[in-house]
mmCIF file of C-alpha atoms in Angstrom:
data_model
loop_
_atom_site.group_PDB
_atom_site.id
_atom_site.type_symbol
_atom_site.label_atom_id
_atom_site.label_comp_id
_atom_site.label_asym_id
_atom_site.label_seq_id
_atom_site.Cartn_x
_atom_site.Cartn_y
_atom_site.Cartn_z
ATOM 1 C CA MET R 284 -72.678 -12.532 127.549
ATOM 2 C CA LYS R 285 -71.193 -12.344 131.126
ATOM 3 C CA LYS R 286 -73.973 -14.559 133.720
ATOM 4 C CA ALA R 287 -75.189 -12.468 136.881
ATOM 5 C CA SER R 288 -72.802 -13.596 140.186
ATOM 6 C CA LEU R 289 -75.038 -15.301 143.400
ATOM 7 C CA ALA R 290 -74.465 -11.450 144.823
ATOM 8 C CA MET R 291 -75.452 -9.719 141.455
ATOM 9 C CA LYS R 292 -78.799 -12.588 141.734
ATOM 10 C CA LEU R 293 -79.219 -12.112 145.949
ATOM 11 C CA GLN R 294 -79.152 -7.772 145.411
ATOM 12 C CA SER R 295 -81.948 -7.573 142.794
ATOM 13 C CA TYR R 296 -84.110 -10.474 144.613
ATOM 14 C CA ILE R 297 -83.584 -8.126 148.121
ATOM 15 C CA THR R 298 -84.013 -4.358 146.725
ATOM 16 C CA GLU R 299 -87.117 -6.261 145.507
ATOM 17 C CA LYS R 300 -88.453 -8.554 148.106
ATOM 18 C CA ARG R 301 -87.179 -5.559 150.833
ATOM 19 C CA GLU R 302 -88.509 -8.245 153.529
ATOM 20 C CA PHE R 303 -87.524 -11.813 153.655
ATOM 21 C CA THR R 304 -86.127 -15.275 155.056
ATOM 22 C CA LEU R 305 -83.410 -17.493 154.924
ATOM 23 C CA LYS R 306 -85.705 -20.820 153.934
ATOM 24 C CA GLU R 307 -86.861 -17.669 151.235
ATOM 25 C CA LEU R 308 -83.674 -17.609 149.885
ATOM 26 C CA TYR R 309 -82.665 -20.974 150.037
ATOM 27 C CA GLN R 310 -85.320 -21.873 148.108
ATOM 28 C CA GLU R 311 -85.287 -19.051 145.541
ATOM 29 C CA PHE R 312 -81.608 -20.046 144.605
ATOM 30 C CA GLY R 313 -81.377 -23.075 145.381
ATOM 31 C CA GLU R 314 -78.555 -23.971 142.794
ATOM 32 C CA TYR R 315 -76.453 -22.503 145.459
ATOM 33 C CA LYS R 316 -75.593 -23.797 148.809
ATOM 34 C CA GLU R 317 -76.681 -22.561 151.644
ATOM 35 C CA HIS R 318 -73.577 -21.378 153.172
ATOM 36 C CA SER R 319 -72.771 -19.979 150.717
ATOM 37 C CA VAL R 320 -76.138 -17.650 149.609
ATOM 38 C CA ARG R 321 -75.543 -16.863 153.816
ATOM 39 C CA ALA R 322 -71.858 -15.387 153.147
ATOM 40 C CA ARG R 323 -73.232 -13.316 149.867
ATOM 41 C CA LEU R 324 -76.015 -12.101 152.001
ATOM 42 C CA TYR R 325 -73.609 -10.437 154.468
ATOM 43 C CA GLU R 326 -71.411 -9.100 151.912
ATOM 44 C CA THR R 327 -74.697 -7.310 150.294
ATOM 45 C CA ASP R 328 -74.986 -6.156 153.331
ATOM 46 C CA GLU R 329 -72.453 -3.022 152.092
ATOM 47 C CA TYR R 330 -74.469 -2.386 149.295
ATOM 48 C CA GLN R 331 -74.876 1.588 148.185
ATOM 49 C CA GLU R 332 -75.960 2.728 152.020
ATOM 50 C CA LYS R 333 -78.447 0.150 152.498
ATOM 51 C CA ARG R 334 -78.298 -1.577 155.402
ATOM 52 C CA ILE R 335 -80.075 -5.595 155.506
ATOM 53 C CA ILE R 336 -81.381 -5.787 159.719
ATOM 54 C CA LYS R 337 -81.659 -9.004 161.027
ATOM 55 C CA THR R 338 -85.715 -8.321 162.303
ATOM 56 C CA GLU R 339 -86.318 -11.896 164.050
ATOM 57 C CA ASN R 340 -84.828 -15.377 163.755
ATOM 58 C CA GLY R 341 -84.377 -16.170 160.271
ATOM 59 C CA SER R 342 -85.825 -13.303 158.821
ATOM 60 C CA TYR R 343 -84.407 -10.087 157.371
ATOM 61 C CA ALA R 344 -85.164 -6.590 156.086
ATOM 62 C CA LEU R 345 -83.995 -4.207 153.177
ATOM 63 C CA CYS R 346 -83.319 -0.029 154.679
ATOM 64 C CA GLY R 347 -81.830 1.979 153.298
ATOM 65 C CA VAL R 348 -80.958 5.971 153.705
ATOM 66 C CA GLU R 349 -84.960 6.799 153.065
ATOM 67 C CA LEU R 350 -85.850 4.698 156.966
ATOM 68 C CA GLU R 351 -87.824 7.213 158.485
ATOM 69 C CA ALA R 352 -88.627 4.507 161.210
ATOM 70 C CA LEU R 353 -88.593 0.546 162.174
ATOM 71 C CA ILE R 354 -90.918 -0.768 164.984
ATOM 72 C CA GLU R 355 -90.449 -3.980 166.171
ATOM 73 C CA LYS R 356 -92.793 -5.588 169.105
ATOM 74 C CA VAL R 357 -90.061 -7.716 171.395
ATOM 75 C CA ASP R 358 -88.945 -8.766 173.938
ATOM 76 C CA THR R 359 -86.302 -6.095 174.922
ATOM 77 C CA ARG R 360 -83.969 -8.270 176.909
ATOM 78 C CA GLU R 361 -84.354 -11.337 174.132
ATOM 79 C CA HIS R 362 -84.426 -8.454 171.358
ATOM 80 C CA LEU R 363 -81.193 -6.201 172.407
ATOM 81 C CA TYR R 364 -78.249 -8.494 171.026
ATOM 82 C CA THR R 365 -79.797 -8.425 167.436
ATOM 83 C CA LEU R 366 -80.563 -4.510 168.092
ATOM 84 C CA THR R 367 -77.640 -3.305 168.918
ATOM 85 C CA ASN R 368 -75.539 -6.036 166.464
ATOM 86 C CA ALA R 369 -77.162 -4.538 163.353
ATOM 87 C CA LYS R 370 -74.715 -1.885 162.293
ATOM 88 C CA VAL R 371 -77.168 0.986 161.809
ATOM 89 C CA THR R 372 -77.040 3.607 164.431
ATOM 90 C CA TYR R 373 -80.348 5.498 166.058
ATOM 91 C CA ASP R 374 -80.958 9.039 165.966
ATOM 92 C CA LEU R 375 -83.965 7.762 169.278
ATOM 93 C CA LEU R 376 -84.618 3.994 170.787
ATOM 94 C CA LEU R 377 -87.414 3.615 172.060
ATOM 95 C CA ASN R 378 -87.945 0.734 174.976
ATOM 96 C CA ASP R 379 -91.020 0.022 177.146
ATOM 97 C CA LEU R 380 -89.186 -1.966 179.325
ATOM 98 C CA PRO R 381 -90.708 -3.865 182.325
ATOM 99 C CA TYR R 382 -89.180 -1.850 185.740
ATOM 100 C CA SER R 383 -90.720 -2.711 189.245
ATOM 101 C CA THR R 384 -92.642 0.642 190.518
ATOM 102 C CA ASN R 385 -95.267 1.050 193.501
ATOM 103 C CA ALA R 386 -97.283 1.981 191.071
ATOM 104 C CA ASN R 387 -97.831 -1.473 189.766
ATOM 105 C CA ARG R 388 -98.002 -3.430 192.423
ATOM 106 C CA GLY R 389 -100.140 -1.922 196.291
ATOM 107 C CA GLY R 390 -103.425 -2.643 198.111
ATOM 108 C CA ASN R 391 -105.294 -5.237 195.852
ATOM 109 C CA ARG R 392 -102.839 -3.959 192.445
ATOM 110 C CA ASP R 393 -100.458 -6.549 191.377
ATOM 111 C CA LEU R 394 -100.836 -5.296 187.511
ATOM 112 C CA THR R 395 -97.452 -6.754 187.059
ATOM 113 C CA ASP R 396 -97.443 -10.940 185.867
ATOM 114 C CA TYR R 397 -93.967 -10.985 183.815
ATOM 115 C CA PRO R 398 -90.675 -10.845 184.603
ATOM 116 C CA LEU R 399 -89.269 -7.316 185.668
ATOM 117 C CA ILE R 400 -85.675 -6.330 185.393
ATOM 118 C CA THR R 401 -83.330 -4.797 187.955
ATOM 119 C CA PRO R 402 -81.292 -1.927 188.208
ATOM 120 C CA GLU R 403 -78.683 -4.013 187.248
ATOM 121 C CA ASP R 404 -80.225 -5.199 184.271
ATOM 122 C CA PHE R 405 -81.233 -1.827 183.304
ATOM 123 C CA SER R 406 -77.197 -0.696 183.577
ATOM 124 C CA SER R 407 -75.782 -3.434 181.338
ATOM 125 C CA MET R 408 -78.895 -2.256 178.796
ATOM 126 C CA ILE R 409 -78.451 0.695 178.650
ATOM 127 C CA THR R 410 -74.428 -0.317 177.868
ATOM 128 C CA GLN R 411 -75.410 -1.759 175.392
ATOM 129 C CA ILE R 412 -77.808 0.994 173.946
ATOM 130 C CA GLU R 413 -75.731 3.650 174.296
ATOM 131 C CA ASN R 414 -72.987 2.232 171.354
ATOM 132 C CA SER R 415 -75.927 1.972 168.976
ATOM 133 C CA PHE R 416 -76.816 5.752 168.802
ATOM 134 C CA TYR R 417 -75.549 8.217 166.154
ATOM 135 C CA THR R 418 -72.933 9.969 166.702
ATOM 136 C CA LYS R 419 -69.759 12.387 164.503
ATOM 137 C CA GLN R 420 -67.426 9.152 166.013
ATOM 138 C CA ASN R 421 -69.613 6.493 164.615
ATOM 139 C CA TYR R 422 -70.719 8.033 161.374
#
């Protein structure tokens, strides 16, 4: 009987777990070198119309064609690169960007104690986000 390859073992493990971290993979497949596990992980990414999405540093989720929504609470400015390079196209991306408005400040109001984006930052973000939308050209 043929022994299951690392890629096949990863597919089975990922399909069962659906959410996992690299540390968990390294522990589960300790008999293999870490760089081999990572390499097979990225190959597994193309497994039957399913995608492995990096949800945060070292954490991943398996998403399939049935995925209707992926909700992440992140700082858009810090997470945008990961989001736009997730090999997934979206029908809708909703970002609550911290922009400056008169409603946030004025009189005795000072409602924003966090860094705000500039028009230049916004322009750069929109350019990156545009590439993540579903179109007939990128599907």
